[in-house]
Short mmCIF file of C-alpha atoms in Angstrom, two decimals:
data_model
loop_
_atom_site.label_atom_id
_atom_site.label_comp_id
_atom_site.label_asym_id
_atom_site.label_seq_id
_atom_site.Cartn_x
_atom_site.Cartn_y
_atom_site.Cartn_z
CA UNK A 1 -38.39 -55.50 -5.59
CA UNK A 2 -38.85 -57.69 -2.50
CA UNK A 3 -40.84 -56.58 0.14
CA UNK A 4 -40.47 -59.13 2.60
CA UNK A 5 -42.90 -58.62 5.93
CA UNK A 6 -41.20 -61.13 8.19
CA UNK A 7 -37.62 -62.41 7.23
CA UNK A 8 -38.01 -65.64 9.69
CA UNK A 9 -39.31 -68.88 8.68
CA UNK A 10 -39.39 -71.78 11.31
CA UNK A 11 -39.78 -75.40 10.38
CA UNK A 12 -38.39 -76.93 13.78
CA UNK A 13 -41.83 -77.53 15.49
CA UNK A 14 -42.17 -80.27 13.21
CA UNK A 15 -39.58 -82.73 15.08
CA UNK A 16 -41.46 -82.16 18.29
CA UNK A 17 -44.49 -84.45 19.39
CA UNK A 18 -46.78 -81.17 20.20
CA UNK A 19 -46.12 -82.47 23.98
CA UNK A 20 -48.70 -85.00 25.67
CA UNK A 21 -48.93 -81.32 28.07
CA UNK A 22 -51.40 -80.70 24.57
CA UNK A 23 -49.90 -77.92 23.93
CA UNK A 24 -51.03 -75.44 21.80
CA UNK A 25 -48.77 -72.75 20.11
CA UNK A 26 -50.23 -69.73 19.38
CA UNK A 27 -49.78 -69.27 15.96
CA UNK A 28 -48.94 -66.19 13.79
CA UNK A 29 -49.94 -64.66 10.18
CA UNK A 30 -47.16 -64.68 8.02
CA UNK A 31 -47.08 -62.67 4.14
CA UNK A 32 -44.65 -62.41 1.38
CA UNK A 33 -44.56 -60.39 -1.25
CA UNK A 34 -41.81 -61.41 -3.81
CA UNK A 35 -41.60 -59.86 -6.89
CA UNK A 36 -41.10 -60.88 -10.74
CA UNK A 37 -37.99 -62.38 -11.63
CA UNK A 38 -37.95 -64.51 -8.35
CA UNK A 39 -41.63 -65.88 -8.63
CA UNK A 40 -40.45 -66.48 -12.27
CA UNK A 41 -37.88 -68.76 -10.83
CA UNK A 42 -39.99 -70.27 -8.50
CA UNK A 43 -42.91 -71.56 -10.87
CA UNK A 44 -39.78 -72.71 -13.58
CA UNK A 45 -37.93 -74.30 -10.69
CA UNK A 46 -40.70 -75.92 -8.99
CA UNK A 47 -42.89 -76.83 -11.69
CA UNK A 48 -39.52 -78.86 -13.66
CA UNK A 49 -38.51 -80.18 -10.02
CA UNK A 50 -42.02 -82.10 -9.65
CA UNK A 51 -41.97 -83.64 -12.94
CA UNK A 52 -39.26 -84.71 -12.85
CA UNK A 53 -40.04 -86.47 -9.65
CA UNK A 54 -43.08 -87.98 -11.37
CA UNK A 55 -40.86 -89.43 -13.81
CA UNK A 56 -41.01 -93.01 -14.27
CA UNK A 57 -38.63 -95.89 -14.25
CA UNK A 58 -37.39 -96.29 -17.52
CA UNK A 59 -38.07 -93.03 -18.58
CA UNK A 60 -35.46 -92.52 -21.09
CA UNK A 61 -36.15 -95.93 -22.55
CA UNK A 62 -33.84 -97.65 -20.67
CA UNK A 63 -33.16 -98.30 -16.67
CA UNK A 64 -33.15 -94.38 -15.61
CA UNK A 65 -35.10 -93.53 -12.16
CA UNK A 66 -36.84 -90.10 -11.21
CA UNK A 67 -35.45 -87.35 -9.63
CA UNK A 68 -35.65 -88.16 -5.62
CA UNK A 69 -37.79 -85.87 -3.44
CA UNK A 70 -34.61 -85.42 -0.85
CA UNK A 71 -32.25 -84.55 -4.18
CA UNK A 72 -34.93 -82.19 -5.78
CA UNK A 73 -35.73 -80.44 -1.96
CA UNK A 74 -31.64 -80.20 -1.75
CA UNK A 75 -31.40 -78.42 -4.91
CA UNK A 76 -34.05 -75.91 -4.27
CA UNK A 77 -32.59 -74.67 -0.94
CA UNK A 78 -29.45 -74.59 -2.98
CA UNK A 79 -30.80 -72.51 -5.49
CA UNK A 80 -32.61 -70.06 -2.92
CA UNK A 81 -28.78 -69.59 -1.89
CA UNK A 82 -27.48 -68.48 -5.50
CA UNK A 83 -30.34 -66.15 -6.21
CA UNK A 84 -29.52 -62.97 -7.75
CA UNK A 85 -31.67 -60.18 -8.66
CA UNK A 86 -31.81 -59.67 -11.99
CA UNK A 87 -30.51 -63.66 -12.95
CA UNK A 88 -32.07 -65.78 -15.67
CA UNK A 89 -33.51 -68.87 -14.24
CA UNK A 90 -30.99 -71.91 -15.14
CA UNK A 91 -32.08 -74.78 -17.41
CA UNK A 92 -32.75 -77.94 -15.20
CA UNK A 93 -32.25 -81.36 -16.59
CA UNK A 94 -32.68 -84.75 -14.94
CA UNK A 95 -30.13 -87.19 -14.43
CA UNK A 96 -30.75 -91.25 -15.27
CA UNK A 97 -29.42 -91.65 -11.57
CA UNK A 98 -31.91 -89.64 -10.39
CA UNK A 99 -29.28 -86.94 -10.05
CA UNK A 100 -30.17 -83.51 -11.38
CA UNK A 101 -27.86 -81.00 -14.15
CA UNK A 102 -28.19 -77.33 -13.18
CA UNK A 103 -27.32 -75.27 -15.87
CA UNK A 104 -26.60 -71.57 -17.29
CA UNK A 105 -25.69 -70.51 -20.65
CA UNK A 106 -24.99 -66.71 -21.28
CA UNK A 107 -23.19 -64.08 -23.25
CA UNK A 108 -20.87 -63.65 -20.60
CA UNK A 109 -20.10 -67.64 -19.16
CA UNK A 110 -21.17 -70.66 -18.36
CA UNK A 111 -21.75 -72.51 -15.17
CA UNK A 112 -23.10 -75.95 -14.41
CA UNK A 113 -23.67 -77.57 -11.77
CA UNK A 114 -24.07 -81.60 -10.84
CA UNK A 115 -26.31 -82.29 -7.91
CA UNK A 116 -25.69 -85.93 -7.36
CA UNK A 117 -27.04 -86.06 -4.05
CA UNK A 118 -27.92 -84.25 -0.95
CA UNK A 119 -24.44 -82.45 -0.11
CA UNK A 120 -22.61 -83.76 -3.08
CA UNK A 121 -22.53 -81.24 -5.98
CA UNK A 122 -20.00 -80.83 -8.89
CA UNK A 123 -19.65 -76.85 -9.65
CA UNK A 124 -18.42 -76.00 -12.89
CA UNK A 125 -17.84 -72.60 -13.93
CA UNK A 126 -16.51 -70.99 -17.47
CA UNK A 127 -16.08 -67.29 -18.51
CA UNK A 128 -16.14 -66.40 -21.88
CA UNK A 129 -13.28 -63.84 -21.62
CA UNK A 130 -11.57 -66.03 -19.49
CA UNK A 131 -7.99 -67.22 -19.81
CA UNK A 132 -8.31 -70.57 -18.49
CA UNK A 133 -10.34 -72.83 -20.87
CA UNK A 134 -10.77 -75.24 -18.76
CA UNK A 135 -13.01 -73.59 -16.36
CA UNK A 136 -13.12 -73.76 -12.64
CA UNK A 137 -14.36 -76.82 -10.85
CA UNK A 138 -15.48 -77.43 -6.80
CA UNK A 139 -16.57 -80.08 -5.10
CA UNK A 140 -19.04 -78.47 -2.74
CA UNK A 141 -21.96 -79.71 -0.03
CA UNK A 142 -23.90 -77.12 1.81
CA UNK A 143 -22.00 -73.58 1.06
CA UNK A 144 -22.74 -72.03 -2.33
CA UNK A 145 -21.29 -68.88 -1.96
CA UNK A 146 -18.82 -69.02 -4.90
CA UNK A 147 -22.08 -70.07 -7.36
CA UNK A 148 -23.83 -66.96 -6.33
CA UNK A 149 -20.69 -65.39 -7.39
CA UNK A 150 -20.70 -67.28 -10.94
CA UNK A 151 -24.48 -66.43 -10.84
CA UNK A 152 -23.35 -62.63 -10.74
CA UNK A 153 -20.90 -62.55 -13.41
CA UNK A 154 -23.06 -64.57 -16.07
CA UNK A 155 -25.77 -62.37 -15.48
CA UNK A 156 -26.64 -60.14 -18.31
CA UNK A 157 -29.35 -57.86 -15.95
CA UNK A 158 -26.82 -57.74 -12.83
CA UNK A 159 -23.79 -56.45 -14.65
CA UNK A 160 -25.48 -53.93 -16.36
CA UNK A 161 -26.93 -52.82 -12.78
CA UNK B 1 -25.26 -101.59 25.21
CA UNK B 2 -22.31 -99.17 25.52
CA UNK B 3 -21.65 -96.98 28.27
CA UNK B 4 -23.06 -93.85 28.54
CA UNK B 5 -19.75 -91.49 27.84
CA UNK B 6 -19.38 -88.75 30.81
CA UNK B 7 -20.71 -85.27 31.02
CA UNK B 8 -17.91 -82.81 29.68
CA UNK B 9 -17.06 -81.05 32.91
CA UNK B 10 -17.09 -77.43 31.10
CA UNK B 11 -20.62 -77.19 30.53
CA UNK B 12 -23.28 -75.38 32.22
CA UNK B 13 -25.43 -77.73 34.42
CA UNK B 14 -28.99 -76.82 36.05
CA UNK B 15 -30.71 -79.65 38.95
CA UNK B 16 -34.62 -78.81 38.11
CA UNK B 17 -34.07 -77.28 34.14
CA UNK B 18 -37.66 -76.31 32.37
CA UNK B 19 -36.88 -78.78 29.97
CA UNK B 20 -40.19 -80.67 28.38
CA UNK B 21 -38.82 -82.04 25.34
CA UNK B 22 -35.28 -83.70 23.74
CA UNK B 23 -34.82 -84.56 20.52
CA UNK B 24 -32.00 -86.28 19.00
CA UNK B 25 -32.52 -86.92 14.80
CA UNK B 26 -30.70 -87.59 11.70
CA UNK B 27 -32.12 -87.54 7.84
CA UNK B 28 -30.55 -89.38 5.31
CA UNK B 29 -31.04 -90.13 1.78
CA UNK B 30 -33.47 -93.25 0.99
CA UNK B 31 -31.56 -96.34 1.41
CA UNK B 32 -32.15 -98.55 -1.92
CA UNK B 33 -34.48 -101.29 -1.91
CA UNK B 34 -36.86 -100.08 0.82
CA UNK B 35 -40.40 -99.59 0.58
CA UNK B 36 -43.25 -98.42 2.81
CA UNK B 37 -43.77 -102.14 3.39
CA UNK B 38 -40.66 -102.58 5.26
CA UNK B 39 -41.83 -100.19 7.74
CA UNK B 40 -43.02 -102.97 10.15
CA UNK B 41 -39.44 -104.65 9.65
CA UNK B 42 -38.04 -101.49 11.53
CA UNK B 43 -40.88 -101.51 13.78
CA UNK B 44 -39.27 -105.02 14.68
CA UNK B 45 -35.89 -103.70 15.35
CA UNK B 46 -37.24 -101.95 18.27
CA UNK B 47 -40.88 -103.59 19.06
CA UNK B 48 -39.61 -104.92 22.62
CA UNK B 49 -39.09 -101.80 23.93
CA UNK B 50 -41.37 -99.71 22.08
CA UNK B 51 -44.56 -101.75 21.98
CA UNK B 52 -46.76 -98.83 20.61
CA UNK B 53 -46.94 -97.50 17.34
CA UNK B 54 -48.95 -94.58 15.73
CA UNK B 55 -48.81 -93.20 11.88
CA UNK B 56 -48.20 -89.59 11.67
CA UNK B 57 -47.66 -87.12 8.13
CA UNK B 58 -44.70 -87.52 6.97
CA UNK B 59 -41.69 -84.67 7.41
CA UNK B 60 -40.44 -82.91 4.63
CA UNK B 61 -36.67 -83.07 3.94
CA UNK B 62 -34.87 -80.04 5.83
CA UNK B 63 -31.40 -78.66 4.88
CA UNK B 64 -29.03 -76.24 5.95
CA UNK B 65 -27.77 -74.80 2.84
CA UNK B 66 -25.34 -71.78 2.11
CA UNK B 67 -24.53 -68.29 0.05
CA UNK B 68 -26.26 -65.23 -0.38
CA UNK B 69 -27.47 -63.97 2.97
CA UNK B 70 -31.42 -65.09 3.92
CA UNK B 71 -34.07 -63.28 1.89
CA UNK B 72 -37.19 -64.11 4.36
CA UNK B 73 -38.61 -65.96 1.05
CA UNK B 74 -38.37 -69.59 0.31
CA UNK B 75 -39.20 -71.24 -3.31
CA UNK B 76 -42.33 -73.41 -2.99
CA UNK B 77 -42.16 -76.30 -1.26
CA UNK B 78 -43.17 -79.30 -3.47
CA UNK B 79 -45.07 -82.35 -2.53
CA UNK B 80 -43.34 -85.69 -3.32
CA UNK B 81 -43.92 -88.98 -3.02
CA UNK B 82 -45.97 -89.66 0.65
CA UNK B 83 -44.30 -92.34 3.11
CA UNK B 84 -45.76 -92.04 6.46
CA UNK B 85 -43.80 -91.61 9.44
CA UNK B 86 -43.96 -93.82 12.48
CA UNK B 87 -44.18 -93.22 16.36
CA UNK B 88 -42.64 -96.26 18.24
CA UNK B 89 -43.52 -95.82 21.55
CA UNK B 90 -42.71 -96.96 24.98
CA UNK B 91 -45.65 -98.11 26.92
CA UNK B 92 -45.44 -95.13 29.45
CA UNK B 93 -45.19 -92.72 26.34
CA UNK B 94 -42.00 -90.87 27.59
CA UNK B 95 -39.56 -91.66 24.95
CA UNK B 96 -40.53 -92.47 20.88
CA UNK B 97 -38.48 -93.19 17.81
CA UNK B 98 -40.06 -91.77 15.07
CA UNK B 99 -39.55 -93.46 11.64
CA UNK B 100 -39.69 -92.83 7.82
CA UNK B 101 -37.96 -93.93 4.95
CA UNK B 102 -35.28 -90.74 5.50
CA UNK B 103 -35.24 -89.78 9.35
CA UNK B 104 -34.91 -91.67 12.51
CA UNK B 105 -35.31 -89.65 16.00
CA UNK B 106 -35.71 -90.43 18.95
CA UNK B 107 -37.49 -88.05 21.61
CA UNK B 108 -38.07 -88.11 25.30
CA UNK B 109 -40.81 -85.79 26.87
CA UNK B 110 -41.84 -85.24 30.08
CA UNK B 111 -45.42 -86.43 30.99
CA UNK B 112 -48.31 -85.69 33.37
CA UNK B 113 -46.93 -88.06 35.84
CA UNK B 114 -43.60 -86.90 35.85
CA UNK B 115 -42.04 -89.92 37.27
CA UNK B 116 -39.74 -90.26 34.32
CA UNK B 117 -37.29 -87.92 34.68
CA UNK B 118 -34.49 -86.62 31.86
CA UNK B 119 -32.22 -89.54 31.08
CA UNK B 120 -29.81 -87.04 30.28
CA UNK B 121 -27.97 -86.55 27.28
CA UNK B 122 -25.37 -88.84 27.58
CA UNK B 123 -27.93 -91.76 27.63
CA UNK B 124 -30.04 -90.75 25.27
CA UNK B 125 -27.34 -90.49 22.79
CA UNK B 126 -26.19 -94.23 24.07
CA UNK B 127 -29.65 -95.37 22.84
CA UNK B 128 -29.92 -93.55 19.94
CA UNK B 129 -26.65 -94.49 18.40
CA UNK B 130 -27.70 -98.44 19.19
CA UNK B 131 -30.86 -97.56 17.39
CA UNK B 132 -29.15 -95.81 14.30
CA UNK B 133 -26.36 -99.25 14.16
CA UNK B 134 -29.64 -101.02 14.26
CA UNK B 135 -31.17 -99.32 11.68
CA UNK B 136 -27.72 -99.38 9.54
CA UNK B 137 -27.42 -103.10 9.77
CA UNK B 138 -30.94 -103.52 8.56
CA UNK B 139 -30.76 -101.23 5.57
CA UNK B 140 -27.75 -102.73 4.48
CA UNK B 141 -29.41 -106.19 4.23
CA UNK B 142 -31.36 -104.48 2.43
CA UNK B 143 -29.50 -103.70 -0.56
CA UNK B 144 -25.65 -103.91 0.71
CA UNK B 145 -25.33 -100.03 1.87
CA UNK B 146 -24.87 -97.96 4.54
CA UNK B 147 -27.03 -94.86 5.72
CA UNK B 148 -25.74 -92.26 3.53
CA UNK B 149 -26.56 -89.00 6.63
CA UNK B 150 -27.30 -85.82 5.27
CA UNK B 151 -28.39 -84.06 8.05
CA UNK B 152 -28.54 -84.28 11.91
CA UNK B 153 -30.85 -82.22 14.54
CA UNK B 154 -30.54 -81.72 17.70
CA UNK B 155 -33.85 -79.56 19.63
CA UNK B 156 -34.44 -79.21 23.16
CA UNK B 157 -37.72 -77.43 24.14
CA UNK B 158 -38.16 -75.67 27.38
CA UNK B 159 -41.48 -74.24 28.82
CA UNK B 160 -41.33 -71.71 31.06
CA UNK B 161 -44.13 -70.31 33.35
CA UNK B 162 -45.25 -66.96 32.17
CA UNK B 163 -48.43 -66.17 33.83
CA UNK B 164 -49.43 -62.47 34.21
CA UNK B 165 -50.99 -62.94 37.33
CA UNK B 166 -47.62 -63.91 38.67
CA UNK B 167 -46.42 -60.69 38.03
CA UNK B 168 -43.58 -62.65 35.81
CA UNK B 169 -41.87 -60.56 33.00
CA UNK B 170 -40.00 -62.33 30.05
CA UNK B 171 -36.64 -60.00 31.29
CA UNK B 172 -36.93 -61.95 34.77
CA UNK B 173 -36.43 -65.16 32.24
CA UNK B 174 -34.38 -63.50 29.61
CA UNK B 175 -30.87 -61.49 29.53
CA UNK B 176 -32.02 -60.17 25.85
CA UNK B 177 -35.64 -59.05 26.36
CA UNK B 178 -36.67 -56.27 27.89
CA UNK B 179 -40.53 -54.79 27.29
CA UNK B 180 -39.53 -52.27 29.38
CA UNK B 181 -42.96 -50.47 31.08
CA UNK B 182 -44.97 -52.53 28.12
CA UNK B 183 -45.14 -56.41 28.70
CA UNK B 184 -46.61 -57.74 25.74
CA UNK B 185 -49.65 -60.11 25.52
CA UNK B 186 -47.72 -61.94 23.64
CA UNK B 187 -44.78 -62.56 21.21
CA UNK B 188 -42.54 -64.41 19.44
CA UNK B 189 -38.90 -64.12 18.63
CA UNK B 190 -36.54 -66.67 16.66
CA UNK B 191 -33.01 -65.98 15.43
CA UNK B 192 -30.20 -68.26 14.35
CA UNK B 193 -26.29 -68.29 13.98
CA UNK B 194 -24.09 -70.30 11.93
CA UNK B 195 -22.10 -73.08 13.23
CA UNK B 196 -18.73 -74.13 11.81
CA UNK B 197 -16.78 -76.05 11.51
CA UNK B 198 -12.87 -76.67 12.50
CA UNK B 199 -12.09 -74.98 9.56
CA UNK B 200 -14.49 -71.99 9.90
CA UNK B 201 -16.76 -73.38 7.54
CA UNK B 202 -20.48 -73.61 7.70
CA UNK B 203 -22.00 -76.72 8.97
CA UNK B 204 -25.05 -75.91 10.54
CA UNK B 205 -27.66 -73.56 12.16
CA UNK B 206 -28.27 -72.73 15.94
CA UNK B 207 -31.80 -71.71 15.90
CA UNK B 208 -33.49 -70.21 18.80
CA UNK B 209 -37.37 -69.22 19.20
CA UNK B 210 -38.82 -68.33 22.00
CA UNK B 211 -43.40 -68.38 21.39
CA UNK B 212 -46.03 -68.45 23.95
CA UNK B 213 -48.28 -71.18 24.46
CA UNK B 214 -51.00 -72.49 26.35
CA UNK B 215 -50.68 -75.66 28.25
CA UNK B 216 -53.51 -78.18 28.40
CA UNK B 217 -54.53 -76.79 32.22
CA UNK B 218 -55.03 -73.85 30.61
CA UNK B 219 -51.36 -72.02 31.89
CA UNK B 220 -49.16 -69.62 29.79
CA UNK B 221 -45.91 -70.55 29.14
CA UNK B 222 -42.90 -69.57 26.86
CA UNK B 223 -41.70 -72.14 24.82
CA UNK B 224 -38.32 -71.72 24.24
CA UNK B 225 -36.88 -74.29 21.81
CA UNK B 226 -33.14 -74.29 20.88
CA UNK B 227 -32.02 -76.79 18.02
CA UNK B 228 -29.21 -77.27 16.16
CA UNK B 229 -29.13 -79.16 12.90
CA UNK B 230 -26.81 -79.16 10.31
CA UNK B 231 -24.53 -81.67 7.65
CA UNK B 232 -22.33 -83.73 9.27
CA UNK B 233 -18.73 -83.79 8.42
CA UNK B 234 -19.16 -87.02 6.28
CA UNK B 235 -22.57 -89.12 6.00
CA UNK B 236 -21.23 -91.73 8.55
CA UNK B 237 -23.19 -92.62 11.69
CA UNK B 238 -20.15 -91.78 13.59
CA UNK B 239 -20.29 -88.59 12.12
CA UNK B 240 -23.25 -87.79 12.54
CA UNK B 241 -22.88 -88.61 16.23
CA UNK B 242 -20.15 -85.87 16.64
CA UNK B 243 -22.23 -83.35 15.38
CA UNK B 244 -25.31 -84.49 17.89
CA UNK B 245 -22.78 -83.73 20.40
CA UNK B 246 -21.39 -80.44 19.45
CA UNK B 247 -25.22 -79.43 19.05
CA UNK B 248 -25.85 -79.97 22.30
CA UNK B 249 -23.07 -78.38 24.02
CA UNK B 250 -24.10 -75.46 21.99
CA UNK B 251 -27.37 -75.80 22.68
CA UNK B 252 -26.84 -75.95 26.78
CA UNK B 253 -24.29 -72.95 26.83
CA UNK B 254 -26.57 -70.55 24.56
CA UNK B 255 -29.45 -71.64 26.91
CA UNK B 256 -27.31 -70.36 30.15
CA UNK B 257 -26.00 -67.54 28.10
CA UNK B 258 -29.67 -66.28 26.92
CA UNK B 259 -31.42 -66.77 30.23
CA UNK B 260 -30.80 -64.47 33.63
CA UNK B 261 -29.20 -65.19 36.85
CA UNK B 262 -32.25 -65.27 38.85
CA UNK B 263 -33.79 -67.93 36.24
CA UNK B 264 -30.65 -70.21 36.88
CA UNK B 265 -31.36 -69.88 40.58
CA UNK B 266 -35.12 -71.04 40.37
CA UNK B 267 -33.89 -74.16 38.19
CA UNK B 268 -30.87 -74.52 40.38
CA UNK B 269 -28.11 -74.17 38.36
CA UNK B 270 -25.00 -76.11 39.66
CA UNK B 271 -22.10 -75.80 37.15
#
């Protein structure tokens, strides 16, 4: 499992102008050691996420445009939210907006969700033993709480934990 | 130009603060039709006052998300298409915008000379919000559109004299450090909190790191910078602006809050 060294990550320095003072920060050695599953998810994720960047105009034949850097950087720190031991890493699929489809198809429900833009995602959620074939839908922007949730109850590895 | 609006009579004030560096910023998604060549378009929005300009590597979107409590770990960043950021400066090099096609900040810093003092928050935001209507009214020519605001920071960087030969501790600074008998060479701490919203949900992160660093005459100091950044309540400028503001009041009453009595009396606190 993890073994995480140092559980704080700073990126606020970058904002700053390093101070005509020339300052100079002294600077510290950071290590991670993640294990399987999520560096499994991280080479998927990451690796779909920057081709589909790369896409071209047109790529589907018609007027589509890539994925946008801001909307594929959104939907990785909303993924690091939702990440559950144990979880299969979701199908990603681009969008012809430049929008992205996240996706998760088990034995035990379905969940997908619609990152249209940074802040704007449609959540969609189905159990297979559910009553309600319909689903549940959110509207959500930053907190993605419930999806970890979903995340939980389609996964195979987690419920049997 | 507007006004400045007044300082809210509730928060904590200081006469002679350690403050080196403000910085007010908002990202927002790429605005449709612009291109890296439009970069000297916005340099002309703002050229009379900030006759300088300098490229700089680009920032890499930032956001505040939410869910499963922080795991230390963070998927790989990728690398994505490179616009370059922009300094605009003023002449005397005090106060900047910096530019790319998804931020626009604008910083004040205290310089050798020290003749420019703080313009205070107040007018700072004043400036900034002309700058961001500016901005706005150009990127809308461009393509009929608004700035669609994603995220707004707020970071104001203190250094604070920590020289051993002073005989200065970080407790005489700090209500929540104490070394006890073993000062440390160095360290450095960071911690955040959530901020909500009206509702109680989260909107944002107060984060607070305190490093040492070595000025350019060669003196120790702790840098203690306290930002908060976080989605505003719709993508709207105004928006955007309201959070700026609750940032900084949280910023300036965690800053009293964290530091001691005797610190307050060195930089003179009068509220």
């Amino acid at each position: 499992m993890s073994n995480e060294v140092l559980n704080y990550d700073s990126d606020v320095s970058s904002l700053r102008t390093s101070s005509p003072a020339g300052l100079k920060v002294l600077r510290y050695e950071r290590r991670v050691l993640i294990d399987d599953v999520e560096a499994l998810w991280d080479a998927d994720i990451t690796k779909k996420l920057q081709d589909f960047i790369k896409l071209e105009e047109g790529w589907d034949g018609y007027r589509a445009i890539p994925v946008s850097f801001t909307n594929a950087v959104f939907a990785l720190r909303m993924l690091e939210k939702i990440w559950v031991p144990g979880a299969p890493a979701p199908a990603i699929v681009p969008g012809v907006q430049g929008d992205l489809q996240i996706e998760w198809h088990t034995a035990k429900g379905d969940i997908e969700l619609h990152v249209l833009a940074p802040n704007v995602v449609h959540a969609w959620h189905a159990k297979v033993e559910d009553e309600n074939p319909d689903g549940e839908e959110r509207k959500l922007t930053t907190d993605f709480s419930i999806v970890a949730d979903w995340v939980r109850d389609v996964s195979e590895n987690h419920a049997g934990a | 130009m507007a006004n400045s609006p007044e300082r809210p009579a509730e928060l904590p004030d200081f006469e002679s603060p350690p403050l080196n560096e403000v910085v007010l910023g908002v990202q927002f998604n790429p605005p449709k039709g612009y291109r890296q060549i439009n970069a000297g378009e916005v340099w002309g929005l703002f050229r009379s006052e900030f006759s300088r300009v300098e490229d700089r590597e680009p920032l890499a979107p930032v956001f505040e998300t939410f869910g499963l409590p922080a795991r230390g770990t963070r998927f790989e960043m990728m690398t994505g298409p490179s616009h370059d950021r922009f300094w605009f400066l003023r002449p005397d090099g005090t106060e900047l915008i910096q530019f790319q096609q998804d931020r626009l900040l604008h910083n004040w810093r205290k310089v050798e000379s020290e003749e420019s003092a703080y313009p205070r928050f107040e007018r700072m935001m004043t400036r900034f919000s002309d700058e961001l209507a500016r901005l706005e009214e150009y990127v809308n020519g461009l393509a009929s559109q608004s700035l669609l605001i994603n995220q707004c920071e707020i970071s104001y960087v203190n250094h604070i004299p920590f020289e051993s030969s002073d005989e200065q501790k970080a407790s005489d600074w700090f209500r929540f450090i104490d070394f006890g008998e073993h000062e440390p060479e160095d360290f450095s701490i960071g911690f955040r909190e959530i901020i909500r919203d009206a509702g109680s949900q989260p909107q944002g992160r107060l984060i607070c790191e305190f490093k040492i660093a070595i000025t350019k005459t060669g003196k120790r100091v702790i840098v203690m910078t306290l930002t908060a950044r976080g989605a505003p309540l719709s993508p709207t400028k105004e928006s955007a602006l309201e959070f700026l503001t609750k940032g900084r009041g949280l910023i300036v009453s965690r800053f009293a809050d964290l530091t001691t009595d005797a610190a307050h009396a060195k930089w003179r606190r009068i509220k």
